[in-house]
Every structure is written in structure tokens, then in C-alpha cells.
PDB file of N, CA and C in Angstrom:
ATOM      1  N   MET A   1      69.517  25.694  89.391  1.00 88.00           N
ATOM      2  CA  MET A   1      69.135  25.974  88.039  1.00 88.00           C
ATOM      3  C   MET A   1      69.829  27.253  87.553  1.00 88.00           C
ATOM      4  N   ILE A   2      69.881  28.266  88.395  1.00 90.00           N
ATOM      5  CA  ILE A   2      70.530  29.514  87.987  1.00 90.00           C
ATOM      6  C   ILE A   2      72.002  29.270  87.692  1.00 90.00           C
ATOM      7  N   SER A   3      72.669  28.506  88.545  1.00 92.00           N
ATOM      8  CA  SER A   3      74.077  28.193  88.328  1.00 92.00           C
ATOM      9  C   SER A   3      74.275  27.448  87.015  1.00 92.00           C
ATOM     10  N   TYR A   4      73.423  26.477  86.741  1.00 93.00           N
ATOM     11  CA  TYR A   4      73.502  25.685  85.510  1.00 93.00           C
ATOM     12  C   TYR A   4      73.315  26.573  84.283  1.00 93.00           C
ATOM     13  N   ILE A   5      72.295  27.406  84.301  1.00 93.00           N
ATOM     14  CA  ILE A   5      71.989  28.275  83.153  1.00 93.00           C
ATOM     15  C   ILE A   5      73.125  29.246  82.881  1.00 93.00           C
ATOM     16  N   THR A   6      73.715  29.789  83.946  1.00 94.00           N
ATOM     17  CA  THR A   6      74.763  30.793  83.740  1.00 94.00           C
ATOM     18  C   THR A   6      76.068  30.200  83.238  1.00 94.00           C
ATOM     19  N   ASN A   7      76.153  28.873  83.098  1.00 95.00           N
ATOM     20  CA  ASN A   7      77.315  28.286  82.422  1.00 95.00           C
ATOM     21  C   ASN A   7      77.309  28.626  80.943  1.00 95.00           C
ATOM     22  N   TRP A   8      76.136  28.922  80.382  1.00 94.00           N
ATOM     23  CA  TRP A   8      76.010  29.185  78.943  1.00 94.00           C
ATOM     24  C   TRP A   8      75.466  30.567  78.627  1.00 94.00           C
ATOM     25  N   ILE A   9      74.673  31.128  79.526  1.00 93.00           N
ATOM     26  CA  ILE A   9      74.020  32.403  79.243  1.00 93.00           C
ATOM     27  C   ILE A   9      74.242  33.354  80.412  1.00 93.00           C
ATOM     28  N   PRO A  10      74.847  34.513  80.165  1.00 94.00           N
ATOM     29  CA  PRO A  10      74.967  35.476  81.266  1.00 94.00           C
ATOM     30  C   PRO A  10      73.585  36.073  81.572  1.00 94.00           C
ATOM     31  N   LEU A  11      73.204  36.052  82.837  1.00 94.00           N
ATOM     32  CA  LEU A  11      71.929  36.645  83.240  1.00 94.00           C
ATOM     33  C   LEU A  11      72.157  38.080  83.671  1.00 94.00           C
ATOM     34  N   LYS A  12      71.187  38.918  83.371  1.00 93.00           N
ATOM     35  CA  LYS A  12      71.254  40.339  83.720  1.00 93.00           C
ATOM     36  C   LYS A  12      70.046  40.687  84.570  1.00 93.00           C
ATOM     37  N   PRO A  13      70.122  41.764  85.347  1.00 89.00           N
ATOM     38  CA  PRO A  13      68.956  42.175  86.136  1.00 89.00           C
ATOM     39  C   PRO A  13      67.729  42.312  85.236  1.00 89.00           C
ATOM     40  N   GLY A  14      66.632  41.731  85.669  1.00 81.00           N
ATOM     41  CA  GLY A  14      65.405  41.772  84.888  1.00 81.00           C
ATOM     42  C   GLY A  14      65.148  40.524  84.076  1.00 81.00           C
ATOM     43  N   ASP A  15      66.175  39.656  83.894  1.00 88.00           N
ATOM     44  CA  ASP A  15      65.962  38.405  83.176  1.00 88.00           C
ATOM     45  C   ASP A  15      65.001  37.520  83.965  1.00 88.00           C
ATOM     46  N   CYS A  16      64.228  36.741  83.251  1.00 82.00           N
ATOM     47  CA  CYS A  16      63.247  35.853  83.862  1.00 82.00           C
ATOM     48  C   CYS A  16      63.494  34.439  83.376  1.00 82.00           C
ATOM     49  N   ILE A  17      63.521  33.482  84.297  1.00 86.00           N
ATOM     50  CA  ILE A  17      63.670  32.073  83.950  1.00 86.00           C
ATOM     51  C   ILE A  17      62.310  31.424  84.168  1.00 86.00           C
ATOM     52  N   ALA A  18      61.649  31.035  83.093  1.00 80.00           N
ATOM     53  CA  ALA A  18      60.345  30.374  83.183  1.00 80.00           C
ATOM     54  C   ALA A  18      60.557  28.874  83.043  1.00 80.00           C
ATOM     55  N   THR A  19      60.011  28.099  83.969  1.00 81.00           N
ATOM     56  CA  THR A  19      60.203  26.652  83.953  1.00 81.00           C
ATOM     57  C   THR A  19      58.867  25.944  84.115  1.00 81.00           C
ATOM     58  N   GLY A  20      58.886  24.662  83.850  1.00 74.00           N
ATOM     59  CA  GLY A  20      57.705  23.854  84.063  1.00 74.00           C
ATOM     60  C   GLY A  20      56.903  23.660  82.796  1.00 74.00           C
ATOM     61  N   THR A  21      55.930  22.779  82.887  1.00 72.00           N
ATOM     62  CA  THR A  21      55.059  22.471  81.774  1.00 72.00           C
ATOM     63  C   THR A  21      53.625  22.759  82.199  1.00 72.00           C
ATOM     64  N   PRO A  22      52.944  23.655  81.491  1.00 68.00           N
ATOM     65  CA  PRO A  22      51.573  23.977  81.884  1.00 68.00           C
ATOM     66  C   PRO A  22      50.606  22.832  81.594  1.00 68.00           C
ATOM     67  N   GLU A  23      49.495  22.835  82.292  1.00 71.00           N
ATOM     68  CA  GLU A  23      48.450  21.849  82.067  1.00 71.00           C
ATOM     69  C   GLU A  23      47.982  21.911  80.615  1.00 71.00           C
ATOM     70  N   GLY A  24      47.722  20.761  80.022  1.00 68.00           N
ATOM     71  CA  GLY A  24      47.231  20.729  78.646  1.00 68.00           C
ATOM     72  C   GLY A  24      48.317  20.884  77.615  1.00 68.00           C
ATOM     73  N   VAL A  25      49.559  20.486  77.974  1.00 77.00           N
ATOM     74  CA  VAL A  25      50.688  20.631  77.061  1.00 77.00           C
ATOM     75  C   VAL A  25      50.352  20.037  75.687  1.00 77.00           C
ATOM     76  N   GLY A  26      50.807  20.722  74.638  1.00 82.00           N
ATOM     77  CA  GLY A  26      50.413  20.413  73.267  1.00 82.00           C
ATOM     78  C   GLY A  26      50.648  19.003  72.772  1.00 82.00           C
ATOM     79  N   SER A  27      51.783  18.393  73.122  1.00 81.00           N
ATOM     80  CA  SER A  27      52.088  17.062  72.590  1.00 81.00           C
ATOM     81  C   SER A  27      51.198  15.972  73.177  1.00 81.00           C
ATOM     82  N   ARG A  28      50.538  16.239  74.315  1.00 80.00           N
ATOM     83  CA  ARG A  28      49.676  15.250  74.957  1.00 80.00           C
ATOM     84  C   ARG A  28      48.218  15.378  74.548  1.00 80.00           C
ATOM     85  N   ARG A  29      47.906  16.388  73.758  1.00 82.00           N
ATOM     86  CA  ARG A  29      46.524  16.593  73.331  1.00 82.00           C
ATOM     87  C   ARG A  29      46.205  15.715  72.131  1.00 82.00           C
ATOM     88  N   THR A  30      44.927  15.492  71.888  1.00 87.00           N
ATOM     89  CA  THR A  30      44.492  14.707  70.729  1.00 87.00           C
ATOM     90  C   THR A  30      43.537  15.564  69.906  1.00 87.00           C
ATOM     91  N   PRO A  31      43.945  16.002  68.720  1.00 91.00           N
ATOM     92  CA  PRO A  31      45.286  15.881  68.125  1.00 91.00           C
ATOM     93  C   PRO A  31      46.262  16.828  68.820  1.00 91.00           C
ATOM     94  N   PRO A  32      47.583  16.591  68.656  1.00 88.00           N
ATOM     95  CA  PRO A  32      48.584  17.480  69.263  1.00 88.00           C
ATOM     96  C   PRO A  32      48.381  18.934  68.816  1.00 88.00           C
ATOM     97  N   LEU A  33      48.664  19.863  69.705  1.00 86.00           N
ATOM     98  CA  LEU A  33      48.480  21.280  69.419  1.00 86.00           C
ATOM     99  C   LEU A  33      49.730  22.035  69.839  1.00 86.00           C
ATOM    100  N   PHE A  34      50.341  22.737  68.910  1.00 87.00           N
ATOM    101  CA  PHE A  34      51.568  23.471  69.190  1.00 87.00           C
ATOM    102  C   PHE A  34      51.391  24.935  68.815  1.00 87.00           C
ATOM    103  N   MET A  35      52.247  25.787  69.385  1.00 89.00           N
ATOM    104  CA  MET A  35      52.189  27.211  69.063  1.00 89.00           C
ATOM    105  C   MET A  35      52.572  27.412  67.600  1.00 89.00           C
ATOM    106  N   GLN A  36      51.960  28.408  66.993  1.00 92.00           N
ATOM    107  CA  GLN A  36      52.167  28.713  65.579  1.00 92.00           C
ATOM    108  C   GLN A  36      52.557  30.175  65.426  1.00 92.00           C
ATOM    109  N   PRO A  37      53.222  30.518  64.317  1.00 96.00           N
ATOM    110  CA  PRO A  37      53.507  31.932  64.075  1.00 96.00           C
ATOM    111  C   PRO A  37      52.229  32.760  64.203  1.00 96.00           C
ATOM    112  N   GLY A  38      52.346  33.870  64.908  1.00 96.00           N
ATOM    113  CA  GLY A  38      51.195  34.732  65.164  1.00 96.00           C
ATOM    114  C   GLY A  38      50.649  34.565  66.572  1.00 96.00           C
ATOM    115  N   ASP A  39      50.946  33.423  67.235  1.00 95.00           N
ATOM    116  CA  ASP A  39      50.545  33.235  68.633  1.00 95.00           C
ATOM    117  C   ASP A  39      51.384  34.146  69.528  1.00 95.00           C
ATOM    118  N   VAL A  40      50.899  34.380  70.739  1.00 95.00           N
ATOM    119  CA  VAL A  40      51.604  35.221  71.704  1.00 95.00           C
ATOM    120  C   VAL A  40      51.718  34.455  73.019  1.00 95.00           C
ATOM    121  N   ALA A  41      52.932  34.423  73.600  1.00 91.00           N
ATOM    122  CA  ALA A  41      53.159  33.816  74.905  1.00 91.00           C
ATOM    123  C   ALA A  41      53.373  34.944  75.920  1.00 91.00           C
ATOM    124  N   GLU A  42      52.630  34.895  77.022  1.00 91.00           N
ATOM    125  CA  GLU A  42      52.737  35.936  78.042  1.00 91.00           C
ATOM    126  C   GLU A  42      52.964  35.310  79.415  1.00 91.00           C
ATOM    127  N   VAL A  43      53.854  35.942  80.185  1.00 86.00           N
ATOM    128  CA  VAL A  43      54.091  35.573  81.575  1.00 86.00           C
ATOM    129  C   VAL A  43      54.019  36.866  82.371  1.00 86.00           C
ATOM    130  N   GLU A  44      53.176  36.887  83.412  1.00 89.00           N
ATOM    131  CA  GLU A  44      53.032  38.089  84.218  1.00 89.00           C
ATOM    132  C   GLU A  44      53.338  37.769  85.677  1.00 89.00           C
ATOM    133  N   ILE A  45      54.132  38.638  86.296  1.00 87.00           N
ATOM    134  CA  ILE A  45      54.444  38.513  87.716  1.00 87.00           C
ATOM    135  C   ILE A  45      53.954  39.789  88.393  1.00 87.00           C
ATOM    136  N   GLU A  46      53.060  39.604  89.361  1.00 91.00           N
ATOM    137  CA  GLU A  46      52.472  40.737  90.066  1.00 91.00           C
ATOM    138  C   GLU A  46      53.566  41.631  90.638  1.00 91.00           C
ATOM    139  N   LYS A  47      53.404  42.917  90.486  1.00 91.00           N
ATOM    140  CA  LYS A  47      54.314  43.967  90.974  1.00 91.00           C
ATOM    141  C   LYS A  47      55.645  44.007  90.230  1.00 91.00           C
ATOM    142  N   ILE A  48      55.820  43.150  89.230  1.00 87.00           N
ATOM    143  CA  ILE A  48      57.057  43.180  88.437  1.00 87.00           C
ATOM    144  C   ILE A  48      56.749  43.573  86.997  1.00 87.00           C
ATOM    145  N   GLY A  49      55.801  42.882  86.382  1.00 92.00           N
ATOM    146  CA  GLY A  49      55.443  43.252  85.026  1.00 92.00           C
ATOM    147  C   GLY A  49      55.067  42.069  84.165  1.00 92.00           C
ATOM    148  N   LEU A  50      54.907  42.360  82.883  1.00 93.00           N
ATOM    149  CA  LEU A  50      54.445  41.401  81.896  1.00 93.00           C
ATOM    150  C   LEU A  50      55.535  41.179  80.857  1.00 93.00           C
ATOM    151  N   LEU A  51      55.826  39.907  80.560  1.00 90.00           N
ATOM    152  CA  LEU A  51      56.752  39.534  79.491  1.00 90.00           C
ATOM    153  C   LEU A  51      55.915  38.953  78.369  1.00 90.00           C
ATOM    154  N   ARG A  52      55.981  39.560  77.186  1.00 94.00           N
ATOM    155  CA  ARG A  52      55.179  39.122  76.043  1.00 94.00           C
ATOM    156  C   ARG A  52      56.115  38.809  74.885  1.00 94.00           C
ATOM    157  N   ASN A  53      55.978  37.605  74.327  1.00 93.00           N
ATOM    158  CA  ASN A  53      56.785  37.191  73.171  1.00 93.00           C
ATOM    159  C   ASN A  53      55.861  36.733  72.066  1.00 93.00           C
ATOM    160  N   ASN A  54      56.110  37.234  70.871  1.00 95.00           N
ATOM    161  CA  ASN A  54      55.372  36.810  69.681  1.00 95.00           C
ATOM    162  C   ASN A  54      56.054  35.580  69.092  1.00 95.00           C
ATOM    163  N   VAL A  55      55.270  34.606  68.671  1.00 94.00           N
ATOM    164  CA  VAL A  55      55.809  33.404  68.031  1.00 94.00           C
ATOM    165  C   VAL A  55      55.989  33.724  66.547  1.00 94.00           C
ATOM    166  N   VAL A  56      57.210  33.513  66.042  1.00 96.00           N
ATOM    167  CA  VAL A  56      57.514  33.783  64.639  1.00 96.00           C
ATOM    168  C   VAL A  56      58.102  32.542  63.995  1.00 96.00           C
ATOM    169  N   LYS A  57      58.016  32.465  62.701  1.00 94.00           N
ATOM    170  CA  LYS A  57      58.579  31.351  61.945  1.00 94.00           C
ATOM    171  C   LYS A  57      60.101  31.480  61.930  1.00 94.00           C
ATOM    172  N   GLU A  58      60.803  30.358  62.155  1.00 88.00           N
ATOM    173  CA  GLU A  58      62.259  30.365  62.091  1.00 88.00           C
ATOM    174  C   GLU A  58      62.729  30.622  60.676  1.00 88.00           C
ATOM    175  N   GLY A  59      63.925  31.204  60.600  1.00 83.00           N
ATOM    176  CA  GLY A  59      64.521  31.361  59.289  1.00 83.00           C
ATOM    177  C   GLY A  59      64.479  32.712  58.858  1.00 83.00           C
TER     178      GLY A  59
END
């Protein structure tokens, strides 16, 4: 996966590759539920740190 990704994006120390689909994915819910502007996505790795991204409207 790292080799594949680096064909298009140079990775730098500290970059994080998040993969997989979490339980309860939005398109499979009834009704479907997707992230909206104002939501926050967080990934935390013990002893490394927290990555926090705010969801914003495109454009």
C-alpha cells in the first residue's frame, strides 16, 4: 500500500495512512448518514498523537 500511494503522493515523516471502513458506515445505514460540514474526524495512536480534521464544504 505504501508503494502504491507513493506513486502519486510523496510521504513525509509523520504522515499517517488511515485505511478500512469502520462499523456502521454511513451508506449502509437506514437512512444513510454521511459526514457534514462542522463534523470532526479524529484518529489517535497511543504514544504518537492525535490527528484531527474538520469537515468543510467543498468549493
